[in-house]
Coordinates of C-alpha atoms in Angstrom, one line a residue:
X14 CA 50.4 66.3 -169.1
X15 CA 52.9 68.8 -170.8
X16 CA 53.0 70.0 -174.4
X17 CA 55.1 72.5 -176.2
X18 CA 54.2 75.0 -178.9
X19 CA 57.2 76.2 -180.9
X20 CA 57.7 78.5 -184.0
X21 CA 59.3 81.6 -185.1
X22 CA 58.4 85.0 -183.5
X23 CA 55.3 86.3 -184.9
X24 CA 53.9 83.0 -186.3
X25 CA 50.9 83.1 -183.8
X26 CA 51.9 81.1 -180.7
X27 CA 50.6 83.6 -178.2
X28 CA 47.4 84.0 -180.2
X29 CA 47.0 80.2 -180.3
X30 CA 47.1 80.3 -176.4
X31 CA 44.6 83.1 -176.3
X32 CA 42.3 81.3 -178.6
X33 CA 42.5 78.1 -176.5
X34 CA 41.6 80.1 -173.4
X35 CA 38.7 81.6 -175.1
X36 CA 37.3 78.1 -176.3
X37 CA 37.8 76.7 -172.7
X38 CA 36.0 79.5 -171.2
X39 CA 33.1 78.1 -169.0
X40 CA 34.4 74.6 -169.4
X41 CA 37.9 74.6 -167.9
X42 CA 40.0 77.2 -166.4
X43 CA 43.0 78.5 -168.2
X44 CA 45.7 80.9 -167.3
X45 CA 48.6 82.3 -169.4
X46 CA 51.9 83.4 -167.7
X47 CA 54.7 85.1 -169.6
X48 CA 58.2 84.3 -168.4
X49 CA 60.3 87.5 -168.4
X50 CA 63.9 87.5 -169.8
X51 CA 66.9 87.7 -167.5
X52 CA 69.4 89.6 -169.7
X53 CA 72.2 90.0 -167.1
X54 CA 72.9 89.8 -163.5
X55 CA 72.2 93.5 -163.1
X56 CA 68.6 92.9 -164.4
X57 CA 67.6 90.4 -161.7
X58 CA 65.3 92.9 -159.9
X59 CA 63.7 94.0 -163.1
X60 CA 63.0 90.3 -164.0
X61 CA 61.6 89.7 -160.5
X62 CA 59.4 92.7 -160.6
X63 CA 58.0 91.6 -164.1
X64 CA 57.4 88.1 -162.7
X65 CA 55.6 89.4 -159.8
X66 CA 53.2 91.4 -162.0
X67 CA 52.5 88.4 -164.1
X68 CA 51.9 86.2 -161.0
X69 CA 49.4 88.8 -159.6
X70 CA 47.6 89.1 -162.7
X71 CA 47.2 85.4 -163.1
X72 CA 46.0 84.8 -159.6
X73 CA 43.4 87.6 -159.9
X74 CA 41.8 86.2 -163.1
X75 CA 38.1 85.5 -162.7
X76 CA 38.3 81.8 -163.2
X77 CA 41.6 81.3 -161.4
X78 CA 41.1 83.1 -158.1
X79 CA 38.4 80.6 -156.9
X80 CA 40.8 77.7 -157.4
X81 CA 43.3 79.4 -155.1
X82 CA 41.0 80.3 -152.2
X83 CA 42.0 77.4 -150.2
X84 CA 45.6 77.3 -151.3
X85 CA 48.2 78.3 -148.6
X86 CA 50.7 80.9 -149.5
X87 CA 54.1 79.9 -150.5
X88 CA 56.8 79.9 -147.9
X89 CA 57.3 83.2 -146.3
X90 CA 60.2 85.5 -147.6
X91 CA 63.3 85.3 -145.6
X92 CA 65.0 88.7 -144.7
X93 CA 67.4 89.6 -147.4
X94 CA 66.2 86.9 -149.8
X95 CA 67.0 87.3 -153.4
X96 CA 63.9 88.9 -155.1
X97 CA 64.1 86.7 -158.2
X98 CA 64.3 83.5 -156.2
X99 CA 61.3 84.5 -154.2
X100 CA 59.2 85.2 -157.3
X101 CA 60.2 81.9 -159.1
X102 CA 59.4 80.0 -156.1
X103 CA 55.9 81.8 -156.0
X104 CA 55.4 81.0 -159.6
X105 CA 56.2 77.4 -159.2
X106 CA 53.9 77.2 -156.3
X107 CA 51.1 78.8 -158.2
X108 CA 51.5 76.5 -161.2
X109 CA 51.6 73.3 -159.0
X110 CA 48.3 74.0 -157.3
X111 CA 46.5 75.1 -160.6
X112 CA 47.6 71.8 -162.3
X113 CA 46.5 69.8 -159.3
X114 CA 43.1 71.5 -159.5
X115 CA 42.8 70.7 -163.2
X116 CA 43.5 74.0 -164.8
X117 CA 45.4 74.5 -168.0
X118 CA 48.6 76.6 -167.5
X119 CA 50.1 78.2 -170.5
X120 CA 53.7 79.5 -170.2
X121 CA 54.5 82.0 -172.9
X122 CA 58.1 83.0 -173.9
X123 CA 59.1 79.7 -172.3
X124 CA 62.7 79.9 -173.8
X125 CA 63.5 82.4 -171.0
X126 CA 63.3 79.4 -168.5
X127 CA 66.8 78.8 -169.2
X128 CA 68.1 82.4 -168.5
X129 CA 65.9 82.4 -165.3
X130 CA 67.3 79.0 -164.1
X131 CA 64.1 77.3 -164.1
X132 CA 64.7 74.4 -166.4
X133 CA 65.3 71.7 -163.6
X134 CA 62.3 73.3 -161.6
X135 CA 60.0 72.6 -164.5
X136 CA 61.5 69.1 -165.1
X137 CA 60.7 68.2 -161.5
X138 CA 57.2 69.6 -161.7
X139 CA 56.5 67.6 -164.8
X140 CA 57.9 64.4 -163.5
X141 CA 56.0 64.8 -160.2
X142 CA 52.7 65.7 -162.0
X143 CA 52.9 62.5 -164.0
X144 CA 53.6 60.0 -161.2
X145 CA 52.0 61.6 -158.0
X146 CA 50.9 59.1 -155.4
X147 CA 47.3 60.1 -155.8
X148 CA 47.5 59.7 -159.6
X149 CA 48.6 62.1 -162.3
X150 CA 47.6 65.7 -161.9
X151 CA 44.5 66.6 -163.9
X152 CA 45.8 69.9 -165.3
X153 CA 47.8 70.5 -168.4
X154 CA 51.0 72.5 -168.9
X155 CA 51.5 74.1 -172.3
X156 CA 54.8 75.9 -173.0
X157 CA 55.2 78.2 -176.0
X158 CA 58.5 79.9 -177.1
X159 CA 60.0 81.5 -180.1
X160 CA 63.7 81.7 -179.3
X161 CA 64.1 78.7 -181.5
X162 CA 67.8 77.8 -181.2
X163 CA 67.5 78.0 -177.5
X164 CA 64.2 76.3 -177.1
X165 CA 65.2 73.4 -179.4
X166 CA 68.2 72.7 -177.2
X167 CA 66.2 72.9 -174.1
X168 CA 63.7 70.2 -175.2
X169 CA 65.7 68.3 -177.9
X170 CA 69.2 67.9 -176.3
X171 CA 69.5 64.6 -174.5
X172 CA 71.7 66.3 -172.0
X173 CA 69.1 69.1 -171.2
X174 CA 66.8 68.7 -168.0
X175 CA 63.7 68.9 -170.2
X176 CA 64.6 66.3 -172.8
X177 CA 61.5 64.1 -173.5
X178 CA 59.5 66.0 -170.9
X179 CA 56.9 67.2 -173.3
X180 CA 54.6 64.5 -174.5
X181 CA 53.4 66.4 -177.6
X182 CA 55.3 69.2 -179.6
X183 CA 53.4 71.4 -182.0
X184 CA 55.3 73.4 -184.4
X185 CA 53.5 76.5 -186.0
X186 CA 54.6 77.4 -189.5
X187 CA 54.0 80.6 -191.5
X188 CA 50.7 80.8 -193.6
X189 CA 50.7 79.2 -197.0
X190 CA 49.2 80.6 -200.2
X191 CA 45.6 79.4 -199.8
X192 CA 45.4 81.1 -196.4
X193 CA 47.0 84.4 -197.7
X194 CA 44.7 84.5 -200.7
X195 CA 41.6 83.9 -198.6
X196 CA 42.7 86.7 -196.1
X197 CA 43.6 89.1 -198.9
X198 CA 40.3 88.4 -200.7
X199 CA 38.4 89.1 -197.6
X200 CA 40.0 92.5 -197.1
X201 CA 40.0 93.6 -200.6
X202 CA 43.8 93.3 -201.1
X203 CA 43.6 91.6 -204.5
X204 CA 42.2 94.6 -206.1
X205 CA 45.6 95.1 -207.6
X206 CA 47.4 91.7 -207.5
X207 CA 50.7 93.4 -207.9
X208 CA 50.2 95.1 -204.5
X209 CA 49.5 91.6 -202.9
X210 CA 52.7 90.2 -204.5
X211 CA 54.7 93.1 -202.8
X212 CA 53.1 92.3 -199.5
X213 CA 53.8 88.6 -199.7
X214 CA 57.4 89.3 -200.7
X215 CA 57.8 91.6 -197.6
X216 CA 55.7 89.6 -195.2
X217 CA 55.9 86.1 -196.2
X218 CA 53.4 84.0 -194.3
X219 CA 54.1 85.7 -190.9
X220 CA 50.6 86.6 -189.4
X221 CA 52.1 89.3 -187.2
X222 CA 53.1 91.4 -190.3
X223 CA 49.9 91.0 -192.1
X224 CA 48.0 91.9 -188.8
X225 CA 50.1 95.0 -188.4
X226 CA 49.5 96.1 -192.0
X227 CA 45.7 95.6 -191.5
X228 CA 45.7 97.8 -188.4
X229 CA 47.9 100.5 -189.9
X230 CA 45.8 100.6 -193.0
X231 CA 42.7 101.5 -191.0
X232 CA 44.7 104.4 -189.2
X233 CA 46.6 105.7 -192.3
X234 CA 45.2 104.8 -195.7
X235 CA 47.7 103.8 -198.3
X236 CA 48.1 106.1 -201.0
X237 CA 45.5 105.8 -203.9
X238 CA 48.2 106.6 -206.5
X239 CA 49.2 104.2 -209.1
X240 CA 51.0 101.0 -208.3
X241 CA 54.6 102.2 -208.6
X242 CA 54.0 105.1 -206.1
X243 CA 52.2 102.8 -203.7
X244 CA 55.1 100.2 -203.8
X245 CA 57.8 102.9 -203.3
X246 CA 56.0 104.3 -200.2
X247 CA 55.1 100.9 -198.8
X248 CA 58.8 99.5 -199.2
X249 CA 60.2 102.7 -197.8
X250 CA 58.1 102.5 -194.7
X251 CA 59.1 98.9 -194.0
X252 CA 62.7 99.6 -194.4
X253 CA 62.5 102.5 -192.0
X254 CA 60.6 100.5 -189.5
X255 CA 63.2 97.8 -189.6
X256 CA 66.0 100.2 -189.3
X257 CA 64.4 102.1 -186.3
X258 CA 63.1 99.0 -184.4
X259 CA 65.5 96.1 -183.8
X260 CA 62.7 94.0 -182.2
X261 CA 61.3 93.6 -185.8
X262 CA 64.4 92.2 -187.2
X263 CA 64.3 88.4 -187.7
X264 CA 67.5 87.8 -186.1
X265 CA 67.5 90.2 -183.1
X266 CA 69.4 88.6 -180.3
X267 CA 66.7 88.7 -177.8
X268 CA 64.2 86.8 -180.1
X269 CA 66.1 84.5 -182.6
X270 CA 69.7 83.8 -182.4
X271 CA 71.9 81.9 -185.0
X272 CA 75.5 81.1 -185.0
X273 CA 77.9 83.5 -186.9
X274 CA 78.7 80.7 -189.4
X275 CA 75.0 80.1 -190.1
X276 CA 74.5 83.8 -190.6
X277 CA 77.4 83.9 -193.0
X278 CA 75.6 81.0 -195.0
X279 CA 72.5 83.3 -195.4
X280 CA 74.8 86.1 -196.5
X281 CA 76.5 84.0 -199.0
X282 CA 73.1 83.0 -200.5
X283 CA 71.9 86.5 -200.6
X284 CA 75.2 88.0 -202.0
X285 CA 75.5 85.2 -204.7
X286 CA 72.2 84.1 -205.9
X287 CA 69.3 83.9 -203.5
X288 CA 67.2 81.9 -205.9
X289 CA 69.8 79.1 -205.6
X290 CA 73.4 79.1 -204.5
X291 CA 75.6 76.0 -204.9
X292 CA 76.9 74.2 -201.8
X293 CA 80.4 74.3 -203.1
X294 CA 80.4 78.0 -203.2
X295 CA 78.9 78.2 -199.6
X296 CA 81.4 75.7 -198.4
X297 CA 84.3 77.8 -199.7
X298 CA 82.9 81.3 -198.7
X299 CA 81.7 80.3 -195.2
X300 CA 84.5 78.1 -194.0
X301 CA 85.8 79.7 -190.7
X302 CA 89.5 80.6 -190.4
X303 CA 91.5 77.6 -188.9
X304 CA 88.7 75.1 -189.5
X305 CA 89.6 71.5 -189.6
X306 CA 89.4 70.4 -193.2
X307 CA 88.2 66.9 -192.4
X308 CA 85.4 68.1 -189.9
X309 CA 84.3 71.1 -192.0
X310 CA 81.9 69.2 -194.3
X311 CA 80.1 67.7 -191.3
X312 CA 80.1 71.1 -189.6
X313 CA 78.6 72.7 -192.7
X314 CA 75.9 70.0 -192.8
X315 CA 75.1 70.8 -189.2
X316 CA 74.8 74.5 -189.8
X317 CA 72.6 73.9 -192.8
X318 CA 70.4 71.6 -190.8
X319 CA 69.9 74.3 -188.3
X320 CA 68.9 76.8 -190.7
X321 CA 66.4 74.4 -192.5
X322 CA 64.7 72.5 -189.7
X323 CA 65.0 75.0 -186.8
X324 CA 64.6 78.4 -188.4
X325 CA 63.0 77.5 -191.6
X326 CA 65.1 80.1 -193.3
X327 CA 67.0 78.0 -195.9
X328 CA 66.5 74.7 -197.6
X329 CA 68.1 72.6 -200.3
X330 CA 66.5 72.7 -203.7
X331 CA 67.2 68.9 -203.7
X332 CA 67.1 66.9 -200.5
X333 CA 67.4 63.0 -200.6
X334 CA 64.3 61.5 -199.2
X335 CA 62.3 64.8 -199.2
X336 CA 62.3 65.8 -202.8
X337 CA 61.5 63.7 -205.7
X338 CA 64.9 63.9 -207.3
X339 CA 68.1 62.2 -205.8
X340 CA 70.7 64.8 -204.8
X341 CA 73.6 65.0 -207.3
X342 CA 77.1 66.0 -206.3
X343 CA 76.3 69.9 -206.7
X344 CA 73.4 71.0 -204.4
X345 CA 71.9 74.4 -204.4
X346 CA 70.4 76.2 -201.4
X347 CA 68.0 79.1 -201.3
X348 CA 66.3 81.2 -198.5
X349 CA 62.5 80.1 -198.6
X350 CA 61.2 82.6 -196.1
X351 CA 60.1 85.7 -197.9
X352 CA 60.2 88.0 -194.9
X353 CA 63.7 87.0 -194.1
X354 CA 64.8 87.5 -197.5
X355 CA 63.3 90.9 -197.6
X356 CA 64.9 91.9 -194.5
X357 CA 68.3 90.8 -195.4
X358 CA 68.2 92.5 -198.8
X359 CA 66.8 95.8 -197.3
X360 CA 69.0 96.1 -194.3
X361 CA 72.4 95.1 -195.8
X362 CA 75.4 93.9 -193.9
X363 CA 78.5 95.9 -193.1
X364 CA 80.6 92.8 -192.6
X365 CA 80.2 91.8 -196.2
X366 CA 80.1 95.4 -197.6
X367 CA 76.6 94.8 -198.8
X368 CA 75.0 98.2 -198.3
X369 CA 71.5 98.8 -197.0
X370 CA 68.8 99.8 -199.4
X371 CA 68.0 103.5 -199.1
X372 CA 64.2 104.0 -198.4
X373 CA 63.9 106.4 -201.2
X374 CA 65.4 103.9 -203.7
X375 CA 63.3 100.9 -202.5
X376 CA 60.6 101.4 -205.0
X377 CA 62.7 100.4 -208.0
X378 CA 65.7 98.6 -206.4
X379 CA 66.5 95.7 -208.6
X380 CA 67.1 93.3 -205.7
X381 CA 63.6 93.9 -204.2
X382 CA 62.0 93.5 -207.5
X383 CA 63.8 90.3 -208.1
X384 CA 62.7 89.1 -204.7
X385 CA 59.1 89.7 -205.7
X386 CA 59.7 87.3 -208.6
X387 CA 61.3 84.8 -206.3
X388 CA 58.3 85.0 -204.0
X389 CA 55.9 84.2 -206.9
X390 CA 57.3 80.9 -207.3
X391 CA 56.7 79.3 -203.9
X392 CA 53.4 81.2 -203.8
X393 CA 52.4 79.4 -207.1
X394 CA 53.6 76.0 -205.7
X395 CA 51.6 76.4 -202.4
X396 CA 48.5 77.4 -204.4
X397 CA 48.7 74.5 -206.7
X398 CA 49.1 72.1 -203.8
X399 CA 46.0 73.5 -202.2
X400 CA 43.9 72.6 -205.3
X401 CA 42.0 69.3 -205.3
X402 CA 44.0 66.6 -207.2
X403 CA 47.6 67.9 -206.7
X404 CA 49.3 66.1 -203.9
X405 CA 52.8 67.5 -204.5
X406 CA 54.1 70.8 -205.8
X407 CA 57.7 72.2 -205.7
X408 CA 59.4 75.4 -206.7
X409 CA 62.9 75.6 -208.4
X410 CA 63.1 71.9 -209.5
X411 CA 66.2 71.0 -211.3
X412 CA 66.7 67.3 -212.1
X413 CA 69.8 68.0 -214.4
X414 CA 70.6 70.8 -216.6
X415 CA 67.2 72.3 -216.9
X416 CA 65.3 74.0 -214.1
X417 CA 61.5 74.5 -213.9
X418 CA 60.0 77.2 -211.9
X419 CA 57.2 75.1 -210.4
X420 CA 56.4 71.4 -210.8
X421 CA 53.1 69.8 -209.8
X422 CA 52.3 66.2 -209.5
X423 CA 48.9 64.5 -209.0
X424 CA 50.6 61.9 -206.8
X425 CA 53.3 62.1 -204.2
X426 CA 55.3 59.4 -205.9
X427 CA 56.3 60.6 -209.4
X428 CA 56.0 57.0 -210.8
X429 CA 52.3 57.2 -210.0
X430 CA 51.5 60.6 -211.1
X431 CA 48.9 60.6 -213.9
X432 CA 48.9 64.5 -214.2
X433 CA 51.8 66.9 -214.2
X434 CA 51.8 70.7 -214.1
X435 CA 54.7 72.8 -215.4
X436 CA 54.6 76.5 -214.5
X437 CA 56.8 79.4 -215.5
X438 CA 56.5 82.3 -213.1
X439 CA 57.4 86.0 -214.1
X440 CA 56.9 89.1 -212.0
X441 CA 56.4 91.0 -215.3
X442 CA 54.0 89.2 -217.8
X443 CA 56.0 90.9 -220.8
X444 CA 58.9 88.7 -219.9
X445 CA 56.9 85.5 -220.9
X446 CA 58.5 84.0 -224.1
X447 CA 56.2 81.0 -225.0
X448 CA 58.6 79.6 -227.7
X449 CA 61.5 79.6 -225.1
X450 CA 59.4 78.3 -222.4
X451 CA 58.0 75.4 -224.5
X452 CA 61.7 74.5 -225.4
X453 CA 62.6 74.6 -221.7
X454 CA 59.6 72.5 -220.6
X455 CA 60.3 69.8 -223.4
X456 CA 63.9 69.6 -222.3
X457 CA 62.8 69.2 -218.7
X458 CA 60.3 66.4 -219.6
X459 CA 63.1 64.7 -221.5
X460 CA 65.4 64.7 -218.5
X461 CA 62.9 63.3 -216.1
X462 CA 61.9 60.6 -218.8
X463 CA 65.3 59.0 -218.4
X464 CA 65.2 58.9 -214.6
X465 CA 64.3 55.8 -212.5
X466 CA 61.2 55.8 -210.7
X467 CA 59.5 58.3 -213.1
X468 CA 56.5 57.8 -215.4
X469 CA 56.0 60.7 -217.7
X470 CA 52.2 61.4 -218.2
X471 CA 50.9 61.4 -221.6
X472 CA 50.9 64.7 -223.5
X473 CA 47.2 65.7 -222.8
X474 CA 48.0 65.2 -219.0
X475 CA 50.9 67.6 -218.9
X476 CA 49.4 71.0 -218.1
X477 CA 51.7 74.0 -219.0
X478 CA 51.1 77.5 -217.4
X479 CA 52.4 80.9 -217.6
X480 CA 52.1 82.6 -214.2
X481 CA 52.2 86.5 -213.4
X482 CA 50.5 88.7 -210.9
X483 CA 48.3 90.0 -213.6
X484 CA 47.8 89.8 -217.4
X485 CA 46.4 92.7 -219.4
X486 CA 44.6 92.5 -222.6
X487 CA 47.7 93.0 -224.7
X488 CA 49.5 90.1 -222.8
X489 CA 46.5 87.7 -223.3
X490 CA 46.3 88.6 -227.0
X491 CA 50.0 88.0 -227.5
X492 CA 50.0 84.6 -225.6
X493 CA 46.4 83.5 -226.7
X494 CA 47.6 80.9 -229.3
X495 CA 50.6 79.7 -227.4
X496 CA 48.9 76.7 -225.8
X497 CA 49.7 77.8 -222.3
X498 CA 47.3 78.4 -219.6
X499 CA 47.5 81.9 -218.1
X500 CA 47.3 82.1 -214.3
X501 CA 47.3 85.4 -212.4
X502 CA 46.8 85.9 -208.7
X503 CA 43.1 86.8 -208.9
X504 CA 42.5 83.6 -210.8
X505 CA 44.4 81.7 -208.1
X506 CA 41.8 83.0 -205.6
X507 CA 38.9 82.1 -207.7
X508 CA 40.1 78.6 -208.3
X509 CA 40.3 78.2 -204.4
X510 CA 36.7 79.5 -204.2
X511 CA 37.5 83.0 -202.9
X512 CA 36.0 86.1 -204.6
X513 CA 38.9 88.5 -205.3
X514 CA 36.5 91.5 -205.4
X515 CA 36.4 94.5 -207.8
X516 CA 39.4 95.8 -209.7
X517 CA 41.3 98.7 -208.1
X518 CA 40.2 102.1 -209.3
X519 CA 43.7 103.8 -209.4
X520 CA 46.0 102.6 -212.0
X521 CA 43.7 100.2 -213.3
X522 CA 44.9 96.8 -215.1
X523 CA 42.5 96.0 -218.0
X524 CA 41.7 92.3 -218.2
X525 CA 39.8 90.0 -220.4
X526 CA 37.7 87.1 -219.1
X527 CA 39.8 84.1 -218.1
X528 CA 40.6 82.0 -221.2
X529 CA 41.9 79.0 -219.6
X530 CA 41.5 77.0 -216.3
X531 CA 44.0 75.0 -214.5
X532 CA 42.3 71.7 -213.4
X533 CA 41.6 68.1 -214.4

């Protein structure tokens, strides 16, 4: 009877509710009601007024109003009654009757139920709906929220009223490379693949940011200068936006909240090496003053698990049971969400003496350029896994001393993989050294050959590729006889069946026809 949709702010939860409402139109009534926040005792009247507006709009909806024609009003207001309590009772009264009549009720911003003191009320409603004397209510309740730390505690904490009250929980995740490439091809954003990589590094897979870029592009065309000027203006504008609008920041307290220790872990990764920081360094740098030495290792694991499974901001490069390599004593962590990494790099942190990046310096700032290179690796892994025949693909794989940028396998189980792809990713194609890459890949193959549970494919079934946003004629001529397959972003789109469109006119990148293809 009740389901929950969870995910980070901007990932598309509200849009999913709106799409569901549109699909149900004419077949089943659906209403979406947004819960307002209660920031402080002083804001009770404001919260009540906003709740009143939402209730009135929901009750007047064309497919909802007929359902309420024979529904009695809620209990009359008592003189001097608390306005917020009155509106909460009206909301619950409305939802109960709509559920009895078979409507679908979507509650957006459901994490505000805790601050409004409505957790127990929703628990009672869900329990009553499931075991009513005349049978379960025919309606459906769908709760959607983005304040993930709070929401996970509300529905996942055994001591919380709503624990196990949602039969189904759907977690929305950011878009992956195949979806991004399809969208970019449709809108002509692959004309210059370097621009697409800059966008992917700043936005990650968050639909809200891409939608905003699309809307603003129609209002204010981006400069038709060369790529360096475009990149500088775009990044400067994004930094100024973040600095001016706290609601856009990923950890703004009203949207997403993490513990201070968890925040310090992210800062340690960014400050040390955001492509992979050893757990031992994180443990030393982030241990709170006065922490119990015996409990700290367990506390650290708890904070890391929150970041990884709740916020999807950090992940181990090697995790037992999830990756193909057993975790050795030294583990590495990295921030996998491109948008979060961009914001942390751009905004700085006064608590760690890491300065913010000045907008005028953004276009050539080394950290942001390196972040683009880091974004190319998961983009390549997601693209590879989207191709037919590749069941598993990972970025930054390091079984021993040698790390490979992207590893692809034709089977989830490495012992059964008949094909393997090894990819070296470089933001600048001029940095590709085929001799060095061949040595590194051979060393990598030698390391996995000795690992239990692995079967190394035969030589002709190990596909080696060099990946960059674009290769010009000089790059292709230099690398033509290296034996590597050359994969650029436009070729990624073609392999997925998307037409990347014509080349960009400004600052053109000359290309030869593709020399190789990646496939079996």
